[in-house]
Amino acid sequence: MTLPRILALLVFMLPGLLAAQPMSDPDFSAGNAAYTQALKASGNDAAALYGQAVEHYLRALQRGDSWVLHYNLGNALSGMGEFGPAALHYERALAINPTKAEIAANLALARRSAGLPGRRPAGWMEEWALNLPLRYWTLVAFVGGWIALGLIVLPPLFKGYSPLALGLASLGALAFVAALFGIAGWHQQSRWQIVLLPEAPLLAAPLDDSADIRRLPAATGVLPERHHERWTYVRTESGDYGWIESKQAEAVWREKDEG
Amino acid sequence: MKRHRWILTLLALLCCALPAVAAVTVQSGLQPQVVRAGETAFYVLSVSGATGDVAVGEFPKVDGLTFASQSSSSQSNVSIMNGAVVRHVRLGYEVRADKEGTYDIPPVNVTVGDTSYWTNGVTLVVQPPDPLFQDATGFELDVPETLYVGQIAEAQLRLRVRDGLQWRRASELVREIAGVTVSELEDAKATTRAVVRGGNNYTEQVYPLTITAIEPGTHSLTYTFDVVVAAGRAYQQQKLTAKAQIKVLPFPPGTPAAFKGAIGQFSMSHTLSTDKTRVGEPVELQVEVSGEGNVGQLQPPLLGDSTVWRTYPPTEDFVPAGNGVTHGKKRFRYLLSPTRAGQLQTPQVRFSYFDPAVRQYKTLTQEGESVLVAAAAVAGAPTRLDTEPAGAAVDPKADPNRPHPIELVGADTGTYLVPAYRKPSFLWLNAAAGVLLLGVTGWRLRQRHLEANPQVRIRSVARRTAMRALRKAEAAARGEDPEAFHIEARTALRQAFAVRLPSRNPQTVTATDILREVPLPADDALVIRTVFRQEAPPPASLQAHSAVLHRIVTQMIRRP
């Protein structure tokens, strides 16, 4: 982790860290207990315990998103062999806390288990965005932008530009531009959807009896281009275009607060 | 004399040799010469003294008689007579008459070497059949009329002997078969049953046979053997023949891809050894085809193409049922090895067969089973994905195949998966920041404007002070407090005057100054003077004074 990143995390995450309380959600604890038992069990017993853990985590997630809940849920789903949903929840955990290396590692493992490369192809803006969560990029853009604007607009009205004001304005502007790229990167990330089931057919046309272009492994990332009835025209992470049934993929990000 | 003796000796030798060369005899006879209708006699042809090849000419046609082929009673002997090789040939031919009568068999031409001879004529007397042995036996072959190439069908050979008679085989069973194969007759599999035919009771032996059609066409099947039937001291040898025809058809066009020669009626099922495995660890798919037809010869069903499963040729075994040939089930065990992890579907299984009953191809399809395939075990790594104890420290760079454990300490929750810039609160926050900046800017600009223009500031202060004093004066008027009214009214008028003339000290302003600056009607001027003279007006007129004061002050502070 680079020094700027550490500083940025300290500056922008400190309030959150101070405010964060250990989760006392009973479903979280029950999910963890079921998962731990599942590790020691085998066969159908293990599958049942993983299933219990998944239920508890999902119930806890109804009360709010948390990277820990999504991450643990991804682990439980991986234990069940549900690599598509597992990748979806790892991606969500990563969206909330992209600095946690364990999430990226388990996501890569789930993708490899599903028969995919460990990482989805990403542009430089998406890579840049991963340095901070979106909400922190938004905060940086807000604070940096208004500081820069204020320090550009207000000094002439008072005592004129001072070196300090100019320096702070430059820093603010720099942070604002950097945050804009981060937000743009996350915006690109937010368009991805994850294929949930293995062998999802990528069809040539939005018809039930259309020919398959290829079969998509679970956890494949797809970018929706347009919709037609219950079909979505997508570009896959490998560059193929085709139609999939809309319900076969789920977006990592949400359009609005579902709670 | 010596010379004559030598010639005589030569002549004597020649005389001895000539009979040997010339003694070729050809004879024919019947054994027996009297038979009953339906019985068989042997036409025996004997050639003695043959020194060359013996060839029998064509038998003459005699109505009512049937000559069969050369029988097993034919024999040939060779001897040397007077230094020459001499053959004695005895040829037997079966001859059968189905109706009573006397039959003359004319001479038959026989060629011995280059010389042609004629046999003697013989007569066969056929008496009426013995009623004791009439309808004594029956011999039938029961086969399907049509079969398709490769089809296996059941058949029966039935031997029927009337009750009260004894019988035994008198010859081996001879069968003439073409275009099909027929299983061997097995006495052990024969069953015995009682039947009634023509009012007679019979004991019937049923020999099960299995017929496999080989070549398209119409083929004849013939089973022949001799039996001796006896009742007490009387007996009769009978030749029994069972004939049948079978038509073998080729397959109709439109053969499915999965058709491999299965004919009959079949059903298919399958089982999978497990629904969980690991990449490279095969699962066993057992496909069971059961039914009626050529079950034993079934070829493995076809597996659908799959890029995620590596398949191997199946092992197979046949579990017979019923007659053990056309009934039963065949099991095929495939090994399927997953090549990648995930929730995979095993390949589809297809089996096509031809149903001769409806003369159509049919295809049975079994969809694949879902198998959970975990990642392959990596050398040096745990064999299970989920064997990591919770909380164990794992370096993902050291081993990317190890999953990291779950987090046991929670984090704060929120609506993090909705981008902050889409939230209304973000818009409100920015709006507030913008308003704040605009406010500060406006306020500062105003400050600077006031600093640059002191009269504006004085007017502003005077206007505010005048308005404040006016409101207090009006309150005093409503409270009928003349003294307070006068004080506040004077302040309001002086400050209002300062708005007009900022350079003037408001404390020095008099009623005259005001009336000079602002032309007022006489009544209003009186009110101004009253205020500045500090004369207490009657309480009843305070309201009227207040109204006049309001009008004057607002007129004076009105912006130009």
XYZ file of C-alpha atoms in Angstrom, chain B:
560
model
C 7.268 -126.350 -80.390
C 8.722 -124.017 -77.747
C 7.402 -121.082 -79.657
C 3.790 -122.623 -79.715
C 3.946 -123.218 -75.945
C 4.706 -119.560 -75.326
C 1.781 -118.371 -77.442
C -0.583 -120.822 -75.692
C 0.504 -119.480 -72.296
C -0.109 -115.897 -73.431
C -3.563 -116.844 -74.756
C -4.418 -118.571 -71.485
C -3.460 -115.464 -69.471
C -5.482 -113.273 -71.804
C -8.519 -115.508 -71.371
C -8.225 -115.195 -67.600
C -7.905 -111.422 -67.742
C -10.790 -110.708 -70.088
C -13.542 -111.824 -67.677
C -12.058 -109.547 -65.035
C -12.249 -106.527 -67.336
C -15.678 -107.323 -68.652
C -17.399 -108.217 -65.318
C -19.091 -104.810 -64.566
C -22.559 -105.378 -63.184
C -25.113 -102.719 -62.477
C -28.167 -103.613 -60.422
C -30.967 -101.839 -58.638
C -33.429 -102.880 -55.991
C -35.812 -101.601 -53.298
C -35.559 -102.188 -49.589
C -38.278 -102.934 -48.741
C -40.312 -103.444 -51.822
C -43.567 -102.939 -49.953
C -44.145 -99.914 -47.761
C -47.099 -98.059 -46.361
C -48.074 -94.668 -47.597
C -45.955 -92.027 -45.968
C -43.132 -94.424 -45.261
C -39.728 -94.356 -46.909
C -38.058 -97.092 -48.933
C -34.522 -97.148 -50.181
C -33.740 -97.444 -53.868
C -30.386 -99.210 -53.843
C -28.160 -99.023 -56.893
C -25.148 -101.388 -56.927
C -22.205 -101.238 -59.339
C -19.681 -104.049 -59.093
C -16.366 -104.355 -60.840
C -16.082 -100.762 -61.877
C -12.580 -99.742 -62.823
C -13.477 -96.146 -63.611
C -15.622 -93.404 -62.146
C -19.295 -94.143 -61.521
C -21.851 -91.522 -62.533
C -25.567 -91.975 -62.017
C -27.817 -90.403 -64.593
C -30.983 -88.532 -64.008
C -33.692 -90.377 -62.174
C -36.848 -90.849 -64.143
C -39.922 -89.044 -62.909
C -42.526 -91.324 -61.446
C -45.831 -89.835 -60.488
C -46.548 -90.330 -56.818
C -42.959 -91.013 -55.855
C -40.452 -88.612 -54.398
C -36.748 -89.357 -54.683
C -34.647 -87.751 -52.059
C -30.958 -87.096 -52.241
C -28.335 -89.749 -51.879
C -28.686 -91.142 -48.379
C -26.087 -91.984 -45.822
C -26.368 -95.627 -46.680
C -24.229 -95.116 -49.789
C -20.845 -96.840 -49.666
C -17.909 -97.623 -51.927
C -15.280 -100.398 -51.702
C -12.080 -100.805 -53.663
C -10.309 -104.128 -54.373
C -7.635 -105.426 -56.705
C -8.722 -108.162 -58.959
C -6.266 -109.801 -61.314
C -3.931 -106.876 -60.836
C -6.560 -104.298 -61.652
C -8.195 -101.820 -59.216
C -11.896 -102.629 -59.031
C -14.583 -100.546 -57.267
C -17.827 -101.791 -55.780
C -20.249 -98.955 -55.322
C -23.575 -99.102 -53.474
C -25.746 -96.028 -53.677
C -28.940 -95.602 -51.668
C -31.723 -93.172 -52.442
C -34.758 -92.469 -50.332
C -37.988 -92.854 -52.111
C -41.255 -91.973 -50.583
C -44.837 -92.485 -51.696
C -47.661 -90.683 -50.021
C -50.442 -92.588 -51.693
C -51.077 -96.277 -51.980
C -50.494 -98.011 -55.302
C -47.939 -99.873 -57.384
C -45.138 -97.786 -58.774
C -42.757 -98.967 -61.527
C -39.403 -97.361 -61.413
C -37.791 -97.604 -64.863
C -34.090 -98.399 -65.431
C -31.599 -95.710 -64.555
C -28.563 -94.941 -66.697
C -25.197 -95.448 -64.989
C -21.888 -94.572 -66.588
C -18.829 -96.511 -65.453
C -15.684 -95.118 -66.902
C -16.554 -94.532 -70.542
C -19.145 -97.242 -70.701
C -22.836 -96.687 -70.227
C -25.014 -99.267 -68.425
C -28.712 -99.512 -67.506
C -30.088 -100.801 -64.270
C -33.007 -103.135 -64.076
C -36.467 -101.791 -63.448
C -38.051 -102.238 -60.023
C -41.557 -101.994 -58.582
C -42.585 -100.395 -55.309
C -45.827 -101.463 -53.757
C -47.365 -98.871 -51.489
C -50.012 -100.095 -49.194
C -52.523 -97.951 -47.359
C -51.078 -96.247 -44.315
C -51.172 -98.043 -41.041
C -54.081 -96.530 -39.142
C -52.186 -97.154 -35.992
C -49.533 -94.640 -36.995
C -51.735 -92.283 -38.927
C -51.417 -88.771 -37.469
C -49.042 -90.278 -34.971
C -46.629 -87.329 -35.080
C -46.413 -83.678 -35.901
C -43.429 -81.495 -36.490
C -43.777 -77.733 -36.833
C -41.556 -74.709 -36.969
C -43.098 -71.510 -35.689
C -41.209 -68.339 -36.694
C -42.191 -64.686 -37.230
C -43.255 -63.867 -40.738
C -41.022 -60.805 -41.035
C -37.930 -59.602 -39.291
C -35.615 -56.653 -39.769
C -31.909 -57.103 -40.331
C -30.295 -57.647 -36.962
C -33.541 -58.327 -35.220
C -33.612 -61.170 -32.783
C -36.871 -63.020 -32.373
C -38.107 -66.043 -30.554
C -39.154 -69.151 -32.476
C -40.315 -72.633 -31.563
C -39.758 -76.093 -32.936
C -42.536 -78.377 -31.839
C -42.522 -82.204 -32.004
C -45.841 -83.819 -31.309
C -46.378 -87.567 -30.651
C -49.761 -89.071 -30.035
C -50.315 -90.374 -26.554
C -49.873 -94.136 -26.205
C -47.068 -94.325 -28.751
C -43.415 -94.561 -28.079
C -40.880 -92.837 -30.173
C -37.175 -92.354 -30.610
C -34.959 -90.455 -32.926
C -33.729 -92.470 -35.836
C -31.416 -89.875 -37.309
C -29.682 -86.634 -36.527
C -31.579 -83.427 -36.966
C -30.759 -81.831 -40.292
C -31.475 -78.158 -40.804
C -31.275 -76.034 -43.885
C -31.053 -72.355 -43.082
C -30.107 -69.304 -45.126
C -30.210 -65.570 -44.442
C -30.728 -65.996 -40.730
C -28.996 -67.651 -37.834
C -30.874 -69.924 -35.509
C -29.760 -71.022 -32.098
C -28.980 -74.700 -31.494
C -31.651 -77.020 -30.250
C -31.151 -77.661 -26.586
C -32.974 -80.577 -25.016
C -32.450 -79.042 -21.613
C -34.545 -76.047 -22.556
C -37.331 -78.089 -24.086
C -40.651 -78.094 -22.354
C -43.369 -80.681 -22.570
C -47.053 -80.020 -22.677
C -50.259 -81.850 -23.549
C -52.188 -80.731 -26.586
C -55.267 -81.958 -28.426
C -55.330 -82.040 -32.180
C -58.065 -83.581 -34.332
C -59.619 -85.186 -31.303
C -56.371 -86.965 -30.409
C -54.296 -86.312 -27.332
C -50.662 -85.555 -27.971
C -47.613 -84.870 -25.921
C -45.758 -81.998 -27.453
C -42.164 -81.080 -26.879
C -41.393 -77.436 -27.457
C -37.835 -76.411 -28.273
C -37.215 -72.662 -27.928
C -35.129 -71.146 -30.671
C -33.723 -67.694 -31.247
C -33.603 -66.356 -34.757
C -31.363 -63.501 -35.788
C -32.019 -61.965 -39.164
C -28.848 -61.467 -41.184
C -29.607 -60.718 -44.808
C -32.563 -59.025 -46.396
C -34.730 -61.315 -48.508
C -37.112 -64.213 -48.212
C -35.510 -67.264 -46.667
C -36.601 -70.845 -46.030
C -35.896 -72.791 -42.913
C -36.166 -76.571 -42.913
C -35.701 -79.002 -40.047
C -35.703 -82.725 -40.887
C -35.164 -85.872 -38.889
C -36.367 -89.451 -38.696
C -38.243 -90.911 -35.835
C -39.363 -94.423 -35.125
C -42.805 -94.619 -33.673
C -43.836 -97.814 -31.980
C -46.967 -99.266 -30.485
C -46.374 -102.628 -28.917
C -44.505 -104.754 -31.452
C -45.588 -102.628 -34.384
C -43.404 -99.717 -35.342
C -42.905 -97.319 -38.178
C -40.089 -95.044 -39.178
C -41.248 -91.637 -40.188
C -39.375 -88.804 -41.741
C -40.452 -85.531 -40.104
C -39.938 -82.227 -41.826
C -40.746 -78.766 -40.452
C -40.611 -75.903 -42.908
C -41.110 -72.188 -42.566
C -40.450 -69.038 -44.519
C -39.200 -65.817 -43.105
C -38.944 -62.435 -44.732
C -36.014 -60.268 -43.668
C -36.459 -56.554 -44.306
C -33.797 -53.882 -44.468
C -34.054 -50.826 -42.210
C -36.204 -48.015 -43.514
C -34.464 -44.729 -44.331
C -34.155 -41.877 -41.841
C -31.743 -43.507 -39.436
C -31.154 -41.286 -36.365
C -27.602 -40.329 -35.436
C -27.789 -42.303 -32.224
C -29.049 -45.473 -33.915
C -26.603 -48.346 -33.672
C -28.735 -51.302 -34.674
C -30.985 -51.672 -31.657
C -34.321 -53.277 -32.581
C -37.168 -53.867 -30.219
C -38.872 -51.943 -27.464
C -36.608 -50.391 -24.888
C -36.561 -47.991 -21.983
C -33.578 -46.150 -20.578
C -32.600 -44.852 -17.167
C -29.415 -43.538 -15.668
C -27.790 -42.903 -12.329
C -24.804 -40.846 -11.323
C -22.370 -42.055 -8.690
C -22.155 -38.633 -7.013
C -23.236 -35.058 -7.498
C -20.056 -33.584 -6.065
C -16.549 -34.040 -7.320
C -13.391 -32.210 -8.129
C -11.703 -31.293 -11.376
C -9.986 -34.392 -12.734
C -11.825 -36.780 -10.423
C -14.253 -38.766 -12.586
C -17.827 -39.620 -11.737
C -19.529 -42.794 -12.968
C -22.599 -42.431 -15.125
C -24.481 -45.714 -15.354
C -26.969 -45.940 -18.188
C -29.346 -48.892 -18.170
C -31.244 -49.914 -21.276
C -33.860 -52.577 -20.727
C -36.646 -54.103 -22.758
C -37.266 -56.667 -25.437
C -35.200 -57.079 -28.564
C -31.549 -57.549 -29.292
C -30.691 -56.450 -25.779
C -27.501 -58.461 -25.582
C -26.137 -56.896 -28.748
C -26.947 -53.290 -27.815
C -24.240 -50.776 -28.495
C -23.543 -48.000 -25.975
C -25.878 -45.006 -26.058
C -24.507 -41.787 -27.456
C -23.216 -39.097 -25.087
C -23.746 -35.487 -26.072
C -20.789 -33.302 -26.898
C -19.294 -31.564 -23.935
C -16.331 -29.294 -23.599
C -16.247 -29.591 -19.854
C -16.319 -33.371 -19.501
C -13.772 -35.856 -20.713
C -15.518 -39.140 -21.449
C -14.146 -42.650 -21.736
C -15.531 -45.726 -23.539
C -18.008 -47.453 -21.248
C -17.832 -50.878 -19.740
C -20.963 -52.936 -20.242
C -22.713 -55.982 -18.879
C -25.865 -57.805 -19.785
C -28.395 -58.969 -17.237
C -30.676 -61.481 -18.973
C -34.314 -61.938 -18.128
C -37.074 -64.123 -19.498
C -35.606 -66.356 -22.177
C -32.233 -64.798 -21.563
C -31.765 -63.602 -25.109
C -34.421 -61.173 -26.171
C -35.299 -59.920 -22.696
C -33.110 -58.282 -20.110
C -31.190 -55.141 -19.506
C -27.806 -53.894 -20.525
C -25.816 -51.580 -18.312
C -23.199 -49.166 -19.590
C -20.853 -47.470 -17.161
C -19.218 -44.284 -18.400
C -16.487 -42.449 -16.600
C -16.853 -38.690 -16.878
C -13.973 -36.536 -15.792
C -14.659 -32.807 -15.307
C -12.124 -30.510 -16.860
C -13.132 -27.418 -14.917
C -14.836 -26.410 -11.749
C -18.352 -25.153 -11.360
C -21.903 -26.410 -11.366
C -21.676 -28.584 -14.451
C -24.257 -30.572 -16.358
C -23.258 -34.055 -17.398
C -23.632 -34.751 -21.117
C -26.998 -35.667 -22.507
C -27.507 -39.400 -23.187
C -29.302 -40.483 -26.355
C -30.312 -43.942 -27.430
C -32.113 -44.671 -30.677
C -33.772 -47.914 -31.639
C -36.072 -49.245 -34.280
C -39.440 -50.356 -33.052
C -40.606 -53.095 -35.450
C -44.121 -53.022 -34.026
C -44.749 -49.523 -35.324
C -41.943 -49.626 -37.908
C -40.444 -46.387 -36.664
C -37.204 -45.189 -35.186
C -37.465 -43.914 -31.644
C -34.935 -41.936 -29.639
C -34.733 -41.943 -25.866
C -33.072 -38.910 -24.312
C -31.873 -38.403 -20.779
C -30.834 -34.912 -19.828
C -27.607 -34.413 -17.917
C -27.338 -34.305 -14.158
C -26.011 -31.349 -12.255
C -22.659 -31.973 -10.617
C -20.867 -29.603 -8.324
C -17.217 -29.636 -9.336
C -14.700 -28.077 -7.023
C -11.323 -26.849 -8.158
C -8.588 -29.381 -8.629
C -6.344 -30.174 -5.781
C -3.052 -28.358 -6.102
C 0.155 -30.002 -5.057
C 0.978 -28.868 -1.560
C -2.393 -27.249 -1.051
C -5.411 -28.585 0.799
C -7.637 -30.787 -1.275
C -10.767 -28.947 -0.246
C -11.651 -25.365 -0.851
C -13.079 -24.902 2.554
C -10.662 -26.549 4.897
C -9.081 -23.325 6.050
C -9.764 -22.683 9.708
C -11.450 -19.368 10.307
C -9.062 -16.662 11.258
C -5.988 -18.399 9.909
C -3.499 -16.014 8.409
C -3.067 -16.742 4.732
C -0.853 -14.909 2.360
C -2.690 -14.809 -0.977
C 0.515 -14.055 -2.791
C 2.104 -17.175 -1.335
C -0.728 -19.433 -2.371
C -3.443 -18.036 -4.581
C -5.334 -21.313 -4.443
C -6.138 -20.970 -0.792
C -9.309 -19.188 0.136
C -9.130 -16.593 2.834
C -11.257 -17.294 5.883
C -14.370 -15.401 6.776
C -14.268 -12.244 8.881
C -15.470 -12.764 12.406
C -15.650 -9.070 13.299
C -18.309 -7.118 11.528
C -18.130 -3.749 9.881
C -20.572 -0.902 9.800
C -23.534 -1.299 7.541
C -25.153 1.145 5.187
C -26.436 1.618 1.693
C -22.959 1.418 0.212
C -23.927 -0.220 -3.039
C -25.841 2.789 -4.272
C -23.316 5.251 -5.712
C -23.110 8.252 -3.409
C -23.422 10.660 -6.307
C -26.846 9.223 -7.057
C -28.152 9.815 -3.561
C -30.394 12.866 -2.977
C -28.413 13.725 0.134
C -25.343 14.254 -2.031
C -27.211 16.728 -4.186
C -28.535 18.582 -1.152
C -25.088 18.721 0.361
C -23.634 20.231 -2.783
C -26.491 22.649 -3.021
C -25.844 23.737 0.557
C -22.142 24.156 -0.161
C -22.944 26.191 -3.262
C -25.369 28.378 -1.368
C -22.819 28.854 1.367
C -20.148 29.890 -1.088
C -22.523 32.192 -2.881
C -23.638 33.653 0.414
C -20.123 34.293 1.613
C -19.273 35.798 -1.739
C -22.321 38.011 -1.776
C -21.827 39.047 1.781
C -18.229 39.920 1.106
C -19.085 41.840 -2.017
C -21.678 43.778 -0.057
C -19.163 44.514 2.638
C -16.737 45.815 0.108
C -19.404 47.914 -1.515
C -20.298 49.497 1.800
C -16.688 50.106 2.606
C -16.230 51.873 -0.697
C -19.379 54.065 -0.203
C -19.774 55.405 3.443
C -22.956 57.424 2.676
C -24.613 54.246 1.547
C -23.726 52.697 4.838
C -24.957 55.781 6.768
C -28.211 55.785 4.825
C -28.578 52.074 5.415
C -28.043 52.431 9.142
C -30.288 55.472 9.290
C -33.005 53.685 7.352
C -32.922 50.696 9.649
C -32.857 52.922 12.740
C -35.714 55.026 11.422
C -37.843 51.985 10.728
C -37.089 50.516 14.099
C -38.022 53.817 15.826
C -41.147 54.109 13.711
C -42.306 50.649 14.824
C -41.663 51.588 18.451
C -43.579 54.858 18.042
C -46.501 53.047 16.554
C -46.438 50.636 19.451
C -46.400 53.529 21.881
C -49.361 55.073 20.071
C -51.272 51.858 20.335
C -50.332 51.754 24.025
C -51.449 55.387 24.406
C -48.079 56.358 25.801
C -47.578 59.942 24.530
C -44.143 60.388 26.024
C -42.672 57.313 24.458
C -44.395 58.152 21.216
C -42.692 61.539 21.083
C -39.248 60.119 21.750
C -39.482 57.396 19.129
C -41.210 59.650 16.609
C -38.432 62.248 16.843
C -35.792 59.516 16.397
C -37.607 58.133 13.407
C -37.912 61.537 11.760
C -34.286 62.493 12.411
C -32.956 59.147 11.048
C -35.259 59.450 8.053
C -33.830 62.880 7.438
C -30.324 61.359 7.643
C -31.270 58.986 4.871
C -31.948 62.062 2.738
C -28.901 63.953 3.914
C -26.288 61.554 5.266
C -23.830 64.333 5.879
C -26.120 65.914 8.481
C -25.891 64.886 12.127
C -29.318 63.435 12.897
C -29.264 64.745 16.467
C -29.258 68.339 15.218
C -32.195 67.957 12.864
C -35.241 70.075 13.679
C -38.818 70.227 12.458
C -37.920 73.130 10.247
C -35.152 71.138 8.571
C -37.587 68.416 7.819
C -40.308 70.656 6.538
C -37.786 72.417 4.333
C -36.573 69.156 2.910
C -39.936 67.466 2.551
C -42.930 69.568 1.517
C -45.898 68.446 3.598
C -49.538 69.453 3.898
C -50.391 71.781 6.758
C -51.936 69.105 8.949
C -48.904 66.884 8.605
C -46.573 69.779 9.258
C -48.494 70.421 12.447
C -47.877 66.902 13.580
C -44.128 67.296 12.895
C -43.980 70.440 14.882
C -45.950 68.884 17.715
C -43.500 66.047 17.895
C -40.467 68.242 17.986
C -42.105 70.638 20.531
C -42.660 67.739 22.875
C -46.245 68.669 23.426
C -48.202 65.771 24.553
C -51.126 65.300 22.272
C -54.332 64.032 23.646
C -54.305 60.236 23.802
C -57.200 60.073 21.409
C -55.130 61.700 18.647
C -52.087 59.464 19.108
C -53.318 57.012 16.489
C -53.830 59.787 13.943
C -50.359 61.163 14.691
C -48.920 57.677 14.348
C -50.478 57.298 10.917
C -49.127 60.637 9.751
C -45.710 59.798 11.166
C -45.687 56.496 9.261
C -46.512 58.190 6.010
C -43.871 60.878 6.432
C -41.078 58.529 7.518
C -41.707 55.994 4.743
C -41.839 58.822 2.242
C -38.518 60.184 3.456
C -36.621 56.867 3.494
C -37.938 55.740 0.139
C -35.100 55.176 -2.257
C -34.882 57.674 -5.028
